[in-house]
Amino acid sequence: MIFLKKKTGQPFLILFVGINGTGKTTSLAKVAHMLQQAKYSVVVAAADTFRAGAIEQLREHTNRLNLKLVAQNYNSDPAAVARDAVLYAKSHKMDCVLIDTAGRMQTSKNLMEQIAKITKVVNPDFKIFVGDSLAGNDTVNQAREFFEHVKFNGSILTKSDADARGGAALSIVKITSTPVLYVGVGQEYQDLKPFDKETFLETVFGSLSGVDIKEISSEPKLTPEPKLTPEPKTISFVSDPFAGITDADIFNYSELYDIPPPENDDEAIKLGTKIRDWIKQGRPKSGESQIDKKTKHGESEEYLSKNEEIKDKKHKQDKEEEKSKKKRGVFGFFKK
């Protein structure tokens, strides 16, 4: 940016803002030294005309660095000092003008008005906020207030060598959306280092060198849960083995296949099952029935042959007695 402005024949103006005690004036001197090393000519404006010793402090730095200082008496108009420095730079073909400002508390209305006036008069090309890394949340609040009035372009955080974590940098970048340009790591002029985000992240969050990070090749596929099928309801024959079967079906089945009454509960249950199967098959006549097939109770396909044997035995009995039994063969004594 300085090189492009230099081509137009105009000096590049940098305004420094911040409260007292943050190292603003020293940071200005460090930036001046850095520009000198880059072969740029620099003039410094002592626009802090309120703090006692501010002009002397800045003059000491400029004498050490062999720089031109533009200053007036204390209580002079800071905007007038900044304008004189700009006019000097233009007349002497200087490349950069660094403007120091008063550093009272960020809540001071007069301070903010003075900075706004300087900005309006000289229209600086770049504005830098200088904050103390050790001040923590107070530095963040200062940056917020100054940004609302000045809209600075970047920050310098001082005393970073004594800050164990440096979390203020993260907060300032977050609330102002401006970068941290440099960090102060000592008292010497060369102790101004460009902000390194990799080093900062390692300082704040720790090193990831010992962490084994495995790349996930593909997302795990979700397998659908199996649907639960309701268990088939079984009919209990404890109370009545012929439950759900009409007396007519019992009578017709016993007449069709010449079935004698069951002698116990087990036989009654088996007979009830066969009658139900016969009903499901559409009540076929004798010779058409398929209930002789193996049922789910494990019966074999020998029903018809056994049925024939029973017929032979019953023919020997008295027909009248057999008819009376078959009349009772509706098995009513099993039904409640």
mmCIF file of C-alpha atoms in Angstrom:
data_model
loop_
_atom_site.group_PDB
_atom_site.id
_atom_site.type_symbol
_atom_site.label_atom_id
_atom_site.label_comp_id
_atom_site.label_asym_id
_atom_site.label_seq_id
_atom_site.Cartn_x
_atom_site.Cartn_y
_atom_site.Cartn_z
ATOM 1 C CA MET A 1 0.000 0.000 0.000
ATOM 2 C CA ILE A 2 2.825 2.402 0.810
ATOM 3 C CA PHE A 3 4.484 1.713 -2.535
ATOM 4 C CA LEU A 4 1.279 2.430 -4.457
ATOM 5 C CA LYS A 5 0.695 5.678 -2.552
ATOM 6 C CA LYS A 6 4.306 6.683 -3.155
ATOM 7 C CA LYS A 7 3.771 6.477 -6.912
ATOM 8 C CA THR A 8 1.134 9.218 -6.636
ATOM 9 C CA GLY A 9 3.628 11.553 -4.921
ATOM 10 C CA GLN A 10 1.608 11.584 -1.681
ATOM 11 C CA PRO A 11 2.751 10.371 1.762
ATOM 12 C CA PHE A 12 1.145 7.326 3.335
ATOM 13 C CA LEU A 13 -0.577 8.337 6.612
ATOM 14 C CA ILE A 14 -0.803 5.925 9.568
ATOM 15 C CA LEU A 15 -2.825 6.888 12.670
ATOM 16 C CA PHE A 16 -2.156 5.161 16.022
ATOM 17 C CA VAL A 17 -4.958 4.982 18.606
ATOM 18 C CA GLY A 18 -5.232 3.404 22.071
ATOM 19 C CA ILE A 19 -5.268 4.305 25.758
ATOM 20 C CA ASN A 20 -2.318 5.356 27.892
ATOM 21 C CA GLY A 21 0.022 2.676 29.166
ATOM 22 C CA THR A 22 -0.520 0.145 26.385
ATOM 23 C CA GLY A 23 2.774 0.889 24.626
ATOM 24 C CA LYS A 24 1.284 2.967 21.808
ATOM 25 C CA THR A 25 4.181 5.411 21.462
ATOM 26 C CA THR A 26 6.781 2.630 21.664
ATOM 27 C CA SER A 27 4.891 0.621 19.064
ATOM 28 C CA LEU A 28 4.893 3.679 16.790
ATOM 29 C CA ALA A 29 8.675 3.864 17.134
ATOM 30 C CA LYS A 30 8.980 0.150 16.324
ATOM 31 C CA VAL A 31 6.899 0.591 13.162
ATOM 32 C CA ALA A 32 9.051 3.588 12.194
ATOM 33 C CA HIS A 33 12.166 1.450 12.626
ATOM 34 C CA MET A 34 10.605 -1.308 10.493
ATOM 35 C CA LEU A 35 9.803 1.194 7.713
ATOM 36 C CA GLN A 36 13.333 2.528 7.876
ATOM 37 C CA GLN A 37 14.656 -0.974 7.369
ATOM 38 C CA ALA A 38 12.403 -1.224 4.292
ATOM 39 C CA LYS A 39 14.045 1.974 2.903
ATOM 40 C CA TYR A 40 11.033 4.256 3.415
ATOM 41 C CA SER A 41 11.440 7.836 4.672
ATOM 42 C CA VAL A 42 9.380 8.612 7.792
ATOM 43 C CA VAL A 43 8.149 11.722 9.624
ATOM 44 C CA VAL A 44 6.469 11.516 13.045
ATOM 45 C CA ALA A 45 3.628 13.780 14.290
ATOM 46 C CA ALA A 46 3.367 14.320 18.078
ATOM 47 C CA ALA A 47 -0.401 14.806 18.154
ATOM 48 C CA ASP A 48 -0.635 13.810 21.832
ATOM 49 C CA THR A 49 -0.538 17.308 23.257
ATOM 50 C CA PHE A 50 -2.193 16.493 26.587
ATOM 51 C CA ARG A 51 -0.186 13.802 28.358
ATOM 52 C CA ALA A 52 2.786 15.195 30.247
ATOM 53 C CA GLY A 53 6.046 13.921 28.795
ATOM 54 C CA ALA A 54 4.404 12.530 25.626
ATOM 55 C CA ILE A 55 6.299 14.893 23.284
ATOM 56 C CA GLU A 56 9.621 14.294 25.094
ATOM 57 C CA GLN A 57 9.156 10.541 24.937
ATOM 58 C CA LEU A 58 8.500 10.695 21.209
ATOM 59 C CA ARG A 59 11.437 13.057 20.647
ATOM 60 C CA GLU A 60 13.741 10.575 22.382
ATOM 61 C CA HIS A 61 12.647 7.820 19.996
ATOM 62 C CA THR A 62 13.021 10.004 16.902
ATOM 63 C CA ASN A 63 16.502 11.074 18.003
ATOM 64 C CA ARG A 64 17.585 7.456 18.409
ATOM 65 C CA LEU A 65 16.158 6.551 15.020
ATOM 66 C CA ASN A 66 17.288 9.783 13.375
ATOM 67 C CA LEU A 67 13.775 10.717 12.267
ATOM 68 C CA LYS A 68 12.011 14.060 11.750
ATOM 69 C CA LEU A 69 9.519 15.001 14.516
ATOM 70 C CA VAL A 70 6.754 17.557 13.997
ATOM 71 C CA ALA A 71 5.459 18.893 17.343
ATOM 72 C CA GLN A 72 3.865 21.967 18.946
ATOM 73 C CA ASN A 73 3.328 23.114 22.496
ATOM 74 C CA TYR A 74 1.192 21.214 24.971
ATOM 75 C CA ASN A 75 -2.575 21.842 24.773
ATOM 76 C CA SER A 76 -2.247 22.614 21.085
ATOM 77 C CA ASP A 77 -4.821 21.312 18.606
ATOM 78 C CA PRO A 78 -3.872 17.696 17.764
ATOM 79 C CA ALA A 79 -5.473 17.981 14.320
ATOM 80 C CA ALA A 80 -3.278 21.016 13.551
ATOM 81 C CA VAL A 81 -0.135 19.058 14.516
ATOM 82 C CA ALA A 82 -1.148 16.162 12.247
ATOM 83 C CA ARG A 83 -1.838 18.571 9.371
ATOM 84 C CA ASP A 84 1.589 20.247 9.783
ATOM 85 C CA ALA A 85 3.269 16.818 9.647
ATOM 86 C CA VAL A 86 1.435 15.993 6.424
ATOM 87 C CA LEU A 87 2.431 19.312 4.842
ATOM 88 C CA TYR A 88 6.046 18.736 5.851
ATOM 89 C CA ALA A 89 5.995 15.244 4.316
ATOM 90 C CA LYS A 90 4.555 16.567 1.057
ATOM 91 C CA SER A 91 7.064 19.379 0.781
ATOM 92 C CA HIS A 92 10.052 17.138 1.559
ATOM 93 C CA LYS A 93 8.832 14.124 -0.504
ATOM 94 C CA MET A 94 8.557 11.879 2.537
ATOM 95 C CA ASP A 95 7.027 8.423 2.151
ATOM 96 C CA CYS A 96 5.187 7.939 5.459
ATOM 97 C CA VAL A 97 3.663 9.999 8.254
ATOM 98 C CA LEU A 98 3.124 8.282 11.643
ATOM 99 C CA ILE A 99 0.642 10.158 13.863
ATOM 100 C CA ASP A 100 0.666 9.633 17.629
ATOM 101 C CA THR A 101 -2.594 10.514 19.458
ATOM 102 C CA ALA A 102 -3.701 11.114 23.047
ATOM 103 C CA GLY A 103 -4.475 7.980 24.986
ATOM 104 C CA ARG A 104 -7.086 8.616 27.625
ATOM 105 C CA MET A 105 -9.754 6.086 28.563
ATOM 106 C CA GLN A 106 -11.957 4.774 25.814
ATOM 107 C CA THR A 107 -15.013 6.135 27.652
ATOM 108 C CA SER A 108 -13.763 9.724 27.255
ATOM 109 C CA LYS A 109 -16.061 11.573 24.879
ATOM 110 C CA ASN A 110 -13.500 14.343 24.285
ATOM 111 C CA LEU A 111 -10.839 11.839 23.257
ATOM 112 C CA MET A 112 -13.078 10.234 20.696
ATOM 113 C CA GLU A 113 -14.078 13.630 19.312
ATOM 114 C CA GLN A 114 -10.420 14.618 18.949
ATOM 115 C CA ILE A 115 -9.582 11.439 17.086
ATOM 116 C CA ALA A 116 -12.606 11.945 14.826
ATOM 117 C CA LYS A 117 -11.416 15.490 14.117
ATOM 118 C CA ILE A 118 -7.887 14.319 13.227
ATOM 119 C CA THR A 119 -9.359 11.674 10.939
ATOM 120 C CA LYS A 120 -11.499 14.278 9.216
ATOM 121 C CA VAL A 121 -8.648 16.766 8.752
ATOM 122 C CA VAL A 122 -5.837 14.519 7.459
ATOM 123 C CA ASN A 123 -7.847 11.469 6.263
ATOM 124 C CA PRO A 124 -5.300 8.789 7.232
ATOM 125 C CA ASP A 125 -4.756 5.834 4.891
ATOM 126 C CA PHE A 126 -4.384 3.293 7.676
ATOM 127 C CA LYS A 127 -5.482 3.261 11.331
ATOM 128 C CA ILE A 128 -3.920 0.957 13.935
ATOM 129 C CA PHE A 129 -5.285 0.126 17.388
ATOM 130 C CA VAL A 130 -2.642 -0.635 20.021
ATOM 131 C CA GLY A 131 -3.770 -2.845 22.914
ATOM 132 C CA ASP A 132 -2.191 -4.524 25.920
ATOM 133 C CA SER A 133 -2.237 -8.331 25.736
ATOM 134 C CA LEU A 134 -2.148 -8.583 29.524
ATOM 135 C CA ALA A 135 -5.304 -6.481 30.018
ATOM 136 C CA GLY A 136 -7.568 -9.310 28.843
ATOM 137 C CA ASN A 137 -11.214 -8.334 28.573
ATOM 138 C CA ASP A 138 -10.397 -4.666 29.177
ATOM 139 C CA THR A 139 -8.396 -4.650 25.943
ATOM 140 C CA VAL A 140 -11.345 -6.207 24.148
ATOM 141 C CA ASN A 141 -13.654 -3.470 25.476
ATOM 142 C CA GLN A 142 -11.172 -0.795 24.399
ATOM 143 C CA ALA A 143 -11.018 -2.241 20.896
ATOM 144 C CA ARG A 144 -14.800 -2.296 20.693
ATOM 145 C CA GLU A 145 -15.139 1.377 21.702
ATOM 146 C CA PHE A 146 -12.345 2.629 19.441
ATOM 147 C CA PHE A 147 -13.649 0.625 16.495
ATOM 148 C CA GLU A 148 -17.087 2.226 16.813
ATOM 149 C CA HIS A 149 -15.563 5.719 16.476
ATOM 150 C CA VAL A 150 -12.413 5.190 14.388
ATOM 151 C CA LYS A 151 -12.990 2.003 12.347
ATOM 152 C CA PHE A 152 -9.337 0.992 12.548
ATOM 153 C CA ASN A 153 -7.854 -1.387 9.981
ATOM 154 C CA GLY A 154 -5.772 -3.620 12.246
ATOM 155 C CA SER A 155 -4.265 -4.087 15.690
ATOM 156 C CA ILE A 156 -0.925 -4.346 17.432
ATOM 157 C CA LEU A 157 -0.868 -6.272 20.701
ATOM 158 C CA THR A 158 1.964 -5.331 23.055
ATOM 159 C CA LYS A 159 3.583 -7.350 25.865
ATOM 160 C CA SER A 160 2.759 -10.587 24.088
ATOM 161 C CA ASP A 161 5.976 -12.107 25.399
ATOM 162 C CA ALA A 162 4.503 -11.953 28.931
ATOM 163 C CA ASP A 163 1.041 -13.193 27.967
ATOM 164 C CA ALA A 164 0.718 -16.892 28.630
ATOM 165 C CA ARG A 165 -2.260 -17.408 26.363
ATOM 166 C CA GLY A 166 -3.032 -14.403 24.178
ATOM 167 C CA GLY A 167 -6.790 -14.905 24.089
ATOM 168 C CA ALA A 168 -7.380 -11.154 23.623
ATOM 169 C CA ALA A 169 -6.272 -11.440 19.995
ATOM 170 C CA LEU A 170 -9.024 -13.915 19.249
ATOM 171 C CA SER A 171 -11.683 -11.696 20.821
ATOM 172 C CA ILE A 172 -10.500 -8.527 19.070
ATOM 173 C CA VAL A 173 -10.540 -10.208 15.684
ATOM 174 C CA LYS A 174 -14.013 -11.551 16.435
ATOM 175 C CA ILE A 175 -15.675 -8.282 17.470
ATOM 176 C CA THR A 176 -13.944 -5.992 14.932
ATOM 177 C CA SER A 177 -13.420 -8.347 11.965
ATOM 178 C CA THR A 178 -9.954 -6.823 11.549
ATOM 179 C CA PRO A 179 -6.616 -8.658 11.689
ATOM 180 C CA VAL A 180 -3.921 -8.527 14.334
ATOM 181 C CA LEU A 181 -0.946 -7.187 12.379
ATOM 182 C CA TYR A 182 1.966 -7.353 14.818
ATOM 183 C CA VAL A 183 2.749 -8.384 18.364
ATOM 184 C CA GLY A 184 5.252 -6.728 20.655
ATOM 185 C CA VAL A 185 7.665 -9.209 22.229
ATOM 186 C CA GLY A 186 10.192 -6.923 23.910
ATOM 187 C CA GLN A 187 11.516 -3.385 24.475
ATOM 188 C CA GLU A 188 13.904 -3.141 21.544
ATOM 189 C CA TYR A 189 12.898 -1.608 18.208
ATOM 190 C CA GLN A 190 13.273 -4.911 16.411
ATOM 191 C CA ASP A 191 10.956 -6.646 18.930
ATOM 192 C CA LEU A 192 7.895 -6.270 16.728
ATOM 193 C CA LYS A 193 6.951 -9.520 15.040
ATOM 194 C CA PRO A 194 4.270 -10.215 12.432
ATOM 195 C CA PHE A 195 1.313 -12.026 13.912
ATOM 196 C CA ASP A 196 1.564 -15.760 13.172
ATOM 197 C CA LYS A 197 -1.806 -17.461 13.397
ATOM 198 C CA GLU A 198 -0.285 -20.957 13.538
ATOM 199 C CA THR A 199 1.849 -20.067 16.542
ATOM 200 C CA PHE A 200 -1.103 -18.300 18.155
ATOM 201 C CA LEU A 201 -3.423 -21.298 17.738
ATOM 202 C CA GLU A 202 -0.792 -23.618 19.154
ATOM 203 C CA THR A 203 -0.309 -21.283 22.141
ATOM 204 C CA VAL A 204 -4.018 -21.021 22.881
ATOM 205 C CA PHE A 205 -5.184 -24.555 22.117
ATOM 206 C CA GLY A 206 -1.972 -26.545 22.486
ATOM 207 C CA SER A 207 0.000 -28.618 20.024
ATOM 208 C CA LEU A 208 -1.561 -31.374 17.941
ATOM 209 C CA SER A 209 1.757 -33.057 17.193
ATOM 210 C CA GLY A 210 1.070 -36.037 19.445
ATOM 211 C CA VAL A 211 -2.543 -36.458 18.389
ATOM 212 C CA ASP A 212 -3.319 -39.271 15.988
ATOM 213 C CA ILE A 213 -5.937 -37.908 13.613
ATOM 214 C CA LYS A 214 -7.556 -40.618 11.526
ATOM 215 C CA GLU A 215 -9.421 -39.761 8.380
ATOM 216 C CA ILE A 216 -12.907 -41.150 8.211
ATOM 217 C CA SER A 217 -13.242 -42.908 4.858
ATOM 218 C CA SER A 218 -16.993 -43.089 4.805
ATOM 219 C CA GLU A 219 -19.872 -42.437 7.098
ATOM 220 C CA PRO A 220 -21.251 -45.512 8.833
ATOM 221 C CA LYS A 221 -24.442 -46.776 7.266
ATOM 222 C CA LEU A 222 -27.416 -47.057 9.513
ATOM 223 C CA THR A 223 -29.050 -50.471 9.438
ATOM 224 C CA PRO A 224 -32.818 -50.458 9.869
ATOM 225 C CA GLU A 225 -34.071 -52.071 13.008
ATOM 226 C CA PRO A 226 -35.936 -55.338 12.411
ATOM 227 C CA LYS A 227 -39.673 -55.047 12.698
ATOM 228 C CA LEU A 228 -41.211 -57.087 15.442
ATOM 229 C CA THR A 229 -43.858 -59.487 14.143
ATOM 230 C CA PRO A 230 -46.651 -60.264 16.548
ATOM 231 C CA GLU A 231 -46.736 -63.830 17.763
ATOM 232 C CA PRO A 232 -49.698 -65.814 16.452
ATOM 233 C CA LYS A 233 -52.441 -66.148 18.940
ATOM 234 C CA THR A 234 -53.030 -69.671 20.085
ATOM 235 C CA ILE A 235 -56.390 -70.908 21.172
ATOM 236 C CA SER A 236 -56.438 -72.260 24.675
ATOM 237 C CA PHE A 237 -58.339 -75.511 25.079
ATOM 238 C CA VAL A 238 -58.024 -75.745 28.823
ATOM 239 C CA SER A 239 -61.632 -74.890 29.581
ATOM 240 C CA ASP A 240 -63.294 -76.227 26.391
ATOM 241 C CA PRO A 241 -61.436 -78.118 23.635
ATOM 242 C CA PHE A 242 -64.342 -77.415 21.238
ATOM 243 C CA ALA A 243 -64.454 -73.635 21.831
ATOM 244 C CA GLY A 244 -65.576 -71.787 18.697
ATOM 245 C CA ILE A 245 -67.023 -74.954 17.072
ATOM 246 C CA THR A 246 -70.775 -75.228 16.719
ATOM 247 C CA ASP A 247 -72.667 -78.279 17.859
ATOM 248 C CA ALA A 248 -73.777 -78.825 14.243
ATOM 249 C CA ASP A 249 -70.176 -79.062 13.013
ATOM 250 C CA ILE A 250 -69.294 -81.503 15.800
ATOM 251 C CA PHE A 251 -72.301 -83.647 14.963
ATOM 252 C CA ASN A 252 -71.724 -83.570 11.191
ATOM 253 C CA TYR A 253 -68.012 -84.403 11.565
ATOM 254 C CA SER A 254 -68.728 -87.299 13.909
ATOM 255 C CA GLU A 255 -71.426 -88.611 11.541
ATOM 256 C CA LEU A 256 -69.238 -88.169 8.447
ATOM 257 C CA TYR A 257 -66.193 -89.967 9.833
ATOM 258 C CA ASP A 258 -67.991 -92.149 12.402
ATOM 259 C CA ILE A 259 -65.975 -90.762 15.337
ATOM 260 C CA PRO A 260 -66.663 -92.085 18.841
ATOM 261 C CA PRO A 261 -66.728 -89.736 21.805
ATOM 262 C CA PRO A 262 -63.260 -88.908 23.222
ATOM 263 C CA GLU A 263 -62.420 -90.654 26.461
ATOM 264 C CA ASN A 264 -60.128 -87.968 27.923
ATOM 265 C CA ASP A 265 -59.081 -84.341 27.505
ATOM 266 C CA ASP A 266 -56.091 -85.109 25.255
ATOM 267 C CA GLU A 267 -58.292 -86.949 22.762
ATOM 268 C CA ALA A 268 -60.860 -84.131 22.938
ATOM 269 C CA ILE A 269 -58.182 -81.525 22.173
ATOM 270 C CA LYS A 270 -56.839 -83.535 19.207
ATOM 271 C CA LEU A 271 -60.344 -84.076 17.878
ATOM 272 C CA GLY A 272 -61.169 -80.382 18.242
ATOM 273 C CA THR A 273 -58.062 -79.506 16.229
ATOM 274 C CA LYS A 274 -59.049 -81.913 13.448
ATOM 275 C CA ILE A 275 -62.576 -80.503 13.298
ATOM 276 C CA ARG A 276 -61.162 -76.957 12.971
ATOM 277 C CA ASP A 277 -58.890 -78.072 10.121
ATOM 278 C CA TRP A 278 -61.887 -79.758 8.488
ATOM 279 C CA ILE A 279 -63.863 -76.485 8.752
ATOM 280 C CA LYS A 280 -60.963 -74.473 7.243
ATOM 281 C CA GLN A 281 -60.895 -76.870 4.246
ATOM 282 C CA GLY A 282 -64.521 -76.159 3.505
ATOM 283 C CA ARG A 283 -66.051 -79.158 5.305
ATOM 284 C CA PRO A 284 -65.210 -81.777 2.619
ATOM 285 C CA LYS A 285 -67.082 -85.101 2.516
ATOM 286 C CA SER A 286 -65.497 -88.408 3.406
ATOM 287 C CA GLY A 287 -62.804 -89.394 0.871
ATOM 288 C CA GLU A 288 -62.128 -85.725 -0.036
ATOM 289 C CA SER A 289 -60.654 -84.668 3.271
ATOM 290 C CA GLN A 290 -57.050 -83.539 3.511
ATOM 291 C CA ILE A 291 -56.836 -83.356 7.251
ATOM 292 C CA ASP A 292 -54.872 -86.565 7.218
ATOM 293 C CA LYS A 293 -51.856 -84.465 6.308
ATOM 294 C CA LYS A 294 -49.386 -83.818 9.045
ATOM 295 C CA THR A 295 -50.615 -81.038 11.346
ATOM 296 C CA LYS A 296 -48.621 -78.578 13.407
ATOM 297 C CA HIS A 297 -49.175 -80.841 16.422
ATOM 298 C CA GLY A 298 -46.969 -83.506 14.812
ATOM 299 C CA GLU A 299 -49.692 -86.004 13.795
ATOM 300 C CA SER A 300 -48.776 -88.433 10.972
ATOM 301 C CA GLU A 301 -50.747 -89.100 7.816
ATOM 302 C CA GLU A 302 -52.406 -92.275 9.089
ATOM 303 C CA TYR A 303 -55.765 -90.908 9.978
ATOM 304 C CA LEU A 304 -57.776 -92.522 7.188
ATOM 305 C CA SER A 305 -56.345 -95.992 7.805
ATOM 306 C CA LYS A 306 -57.104 -95.783 11.485
ATOM 307 C CA ASN A 307 -60.549 -94.523 10.655
ATOM 308 C CA GLU A 308 -61.224 -97.625 8.583
ATOM 309 C CA GLU A 309 -60.163 -99.898 11.465
ATOM 310 C CA ILE A 310 -62.492 -98.075 13.802
ATOM 311 C CA LYS A 311 -65.345 -98.587 11.332
ATOM 312 C CA ASP A 312 -64.737 -102.325 11.219
ATOM 313 C CA LYS A 313 -64.775 -102.636 14.994
ATOM 314 C CA LYS A 314 -67.900 -100.557 15.430
ATOM 315 C CA HIS A 315 -69.884 -102.589 12.913
ATOM 316 C CA LYS A 316 -69.639 -105.531 15.284
ATOM 317 C CA GLN A 317 -71.361 -103.591 18.001
ATOM 318 C CA ASP A 318 -75.046 -103.220 18.317
ATOM 319 C CA LYS A 319 -76.277 -100.525 15.914
ATOM 320 C CA GLU A 320 -78.880 -99.234 18.310
ATOM 321 C CA GLU A 321 -76.316 -98.721 21.102
ATOM 322 C CA GLU A 322 -73.977 -97.023 18.598
ATOM 323 C CA LYS A 323 -76.717 -94.616 17.499
ATOM 324 C CA SER A 324 -77.496 -93.680 21.082
ATOM 325 C CA LYS A 325 -73.801 -92.976 21.676
ATOM 326 C CA LYS A 326 -73.609 -90.904 18.517
ATOM 327 C CA LYS A 327 -76.521 -88.853 19.672
ATOM 328 C CA ARG A 328 -74.477 -88.103 22.730
ATOM 329 C CA GLY A 329 -71.488 -87.678 20.375
ATOM 330 C CA VAL A 330 -72.129 -83.978 20.072
ATOM 331 C CA PHE A 331 -69.920 -84.043 23.205
ATOM 332 C CA GLY A 332 -72.172 -81.695 25.053
ATOM 333 C CA PHE A 333 -70.775 -82.882 28.346
ATOM 334 C CA PHE A 334 -67.502 -81.145 27.449
ATOM 335 C CA LYS A 335 -69.145 -77.774 26.812
ATOM 336 C CA LYS A 336 -69.924 -75.398 29.624
#
